[in-house]
Amino acid sequence: MKYYLIDSSAIIYHFIPSEYPRKTSKIDCLIREKQEGKAFLFMTNFCIAEVFNAFAKYRFRYTDHRNITQKEYEKCREEFKDAIHNAKLIYHYELNRYHILNADYIVPFEHQYYLIRKRKGEEKQWFLSTFDILFISAGIELVRMLGFGNLHLITDEVRIMRICEILGKLSPQTRKDFKIPSYIIYPQAKHISSI
């Protein structure tokens, strides 16, 4: 059995008509694995809220690359509600105190590694949101329960993937310096395009 913690940035490709058919086909592949009993899909409750917010964004706010009709909006919402109802497709993973505590083992490193990204022709520093940090933190807890290598974070956010790579390569001395307990094992993250 494969276990995945799915980020809102990745799952929306299954529900919203996309100009990125490759990403849609990748997330659809994971969903087929779940339907065939080969995978288990987790999604944090705050990512679920982000998905509903994304649907509304693409319906009611003009975006440069994606707008949906009212009919598409209602269809997305209903299909997603069905997917999370009684964990039919996606298991609704509740935020808990360990996720909050685990964030402390991420944030010092998040703020030490700078990435630049271009937005509308401007270069800007690129940081994780608190929700992104909690997403990784939930992954730490699931790795603790399921074992390393049994869980992958799936995201469309390159920054999440890069920070997970950095965390996974921390030296024993760095872990000691930052008082990271031995039971903290960082999750592996995969970009939606590379699964």
XYZ file of N, CA, C and O in Angstrom, residues 3-8 10 30 40-47 91 93 99 134-142 151-155 187-188 190:
144
model
N 1.058 5.423 0.554
C 0.363 6.460 1.307
C 0.817 7.825 0.800
O 2.012 8.065 0.641
N -0.152 8.701 0.573
C 0.136 10.035 0.072
C -0.587 11.073 0.920
O -1.762 10.895 1.251
N 0.118 12.133 1.249
C -0.503 13.312 1.840
C -0.565 14.335 0.711
O 0.469 14.767 0.196
N -1.778 14.669 0.300
C -1.997 15.487 -0.886
C -2.193 16.951 -0.497
O -3.015 17.263 0.363
N -1.465 17.812 -1.145
C -1.598 19.254 -0.946
C -2.742 19.785 -1.808
O -3.032 19.239 -2.877
N -3.355 20.845 -1.362
C -4.445 21.466 -2.132
C -3.965 21.887 -3.517
O -4.714 21.792 -4.490
N -2.109 20.402 -5.491
C -2.052 19.253 -6.403
C -3.436 18.694 -6.708
O -3.738 18.355 -7.847
N -2.926 8.808 -9.249
C -2.964 8.520 -7.805
C -4.374 8.153 -7.369
O -4.567 7.262 -6.539
N -3.530 5.011 -0.347
C -4.391 5.692 0.627
C -4.057 7.174 0.535
O -2.880 7.550 0.593
N -5.073 8.007 0.374
C -4.872 9.450 0.196
C -5.325 10.209 1.437
O -6.496 10.157 1.808
N -4.395 10.913 2.066
C -4.688 11.798 3.189
C -4.746 13.226 2.682
O -4.022 13.594 1.756
N -5.561 14.053 3.329
C -5.532 15.492 3.094
C -5.862 16.170 4.424
O -6.831 15.818 5.083
N -5.028 17.137 4.800
C -5.261 17.844 6.055
C -6.531 18.686 5.951
O -6.917 19.103 4.862
N -7.147 18.939 7.100
C -8.385 19.718 7.085
C -8.160 21.139 6.567
O -9.014 21.686 5.868
N -6.996 21.736 6.814
C -6.776 23.088 6.290
C -6.552 23.065 4.782
O -6.901 24.018 4.095
N -5.997 21.977 4.244
C -5.886 21.852 2.782
C -7.264 21.687 2.154
O -7.510 22.186 1.048
N -9.024 10.791 2.757
C -9.188 10.759 4.206
C -8.874 12.139 4.776
O -7.776 12.657 4.595
N -7.643 14.388 7.262
C -6.675 14.254 8.352
C -6.703 15.518 9.208
O -6.363 16.600 8.736
N 1.306 18.273 15.111
C 1.593 19.034 13.895
C 2.102 20.426 14.265
O 3.036 20.939 13.650
N 2.679 23.668 8.118
C 1.850 22.672 8.801
C 1.623 21.429 7.942
O 1.508 20.318 8.454
N 1.575 21.614 6.632
C 1.448 20.484 5.713
C 2.660 19.555 5.858
O 2.519 18.343 6.021
N 3.866 20.122 5.836
C 5.086 19.331 6.036
C 5.072 18.704 7.429
O 5.428 17.530 7.611
N 4.642 19.479 8.402
C 4.585 19.019 9.783
C 3.646 17.821 9.948
O 3.961 16.863 10.665
N 2.508 17.861 9.275
C 1.587 16.711 9.292
C 2.266 15.502 8.657
O 2.081 14.363 9.097
N 3.077 15.752 7.633
C 3.837 14.680 7.006
C 4.822 14.032 7.967
O 5.006 12.813 7.957
N 5.449 14.835 8.816
C 6.368 14.298 9.825
C 5.635 13.303 10.713
O 6.130 12.209 10.992
N 4.447 13.672 11.136
C 3.674 12.801 12.034
C 3.234 11.519 11.321
O 3.264 10.432 11.899
N 2.837 11.643 10.071
C 2.440 10.439 9.326
C 3.632 9.518 9.080
O 3.494 8.292 9.137
N 5.362 7.071 2.976
C 4.504 8.239 2.763
C 5.234 9.245 1.879
O 6.435 9.479 2.075
N 4.506 9.822 0.948
C 5.038 10.913 0.139
C 4.061 12.083 0.176
O 2.849 11.879 0.092
N 4.628 13.273 0.304
C 3.827 14.481 0.155
C 3.726 14.759 -1.340
O 4.739 14.687 -2.047
N 2.535 15.088 -1.805
C 2.330 15.411 -3.216
C 1.885 16.859 -3.296
O 0.873 17.237 -2.687
N 2.639 17.666 -4.031
C 2.373 19.096 -4.084
C 2.677 19.665 -5.468
O 3.400 19.048 -6.249
N 9.468 14.027 5.929
C 8.842 13.306 4.811
C 9.506 13.630 3.475
O 10.144 14.666 3.324
N 9.331 12.727 2.538
C 9.786 12.955 1.169
C 8.633 13.642 0.425
O 7.475 13.257 0.586
N 7.114 15.031 -3.344
C 7.207 14.901 -4.799
C 6.365 15.986 -5.448
O 5.239 16.250 -5.017
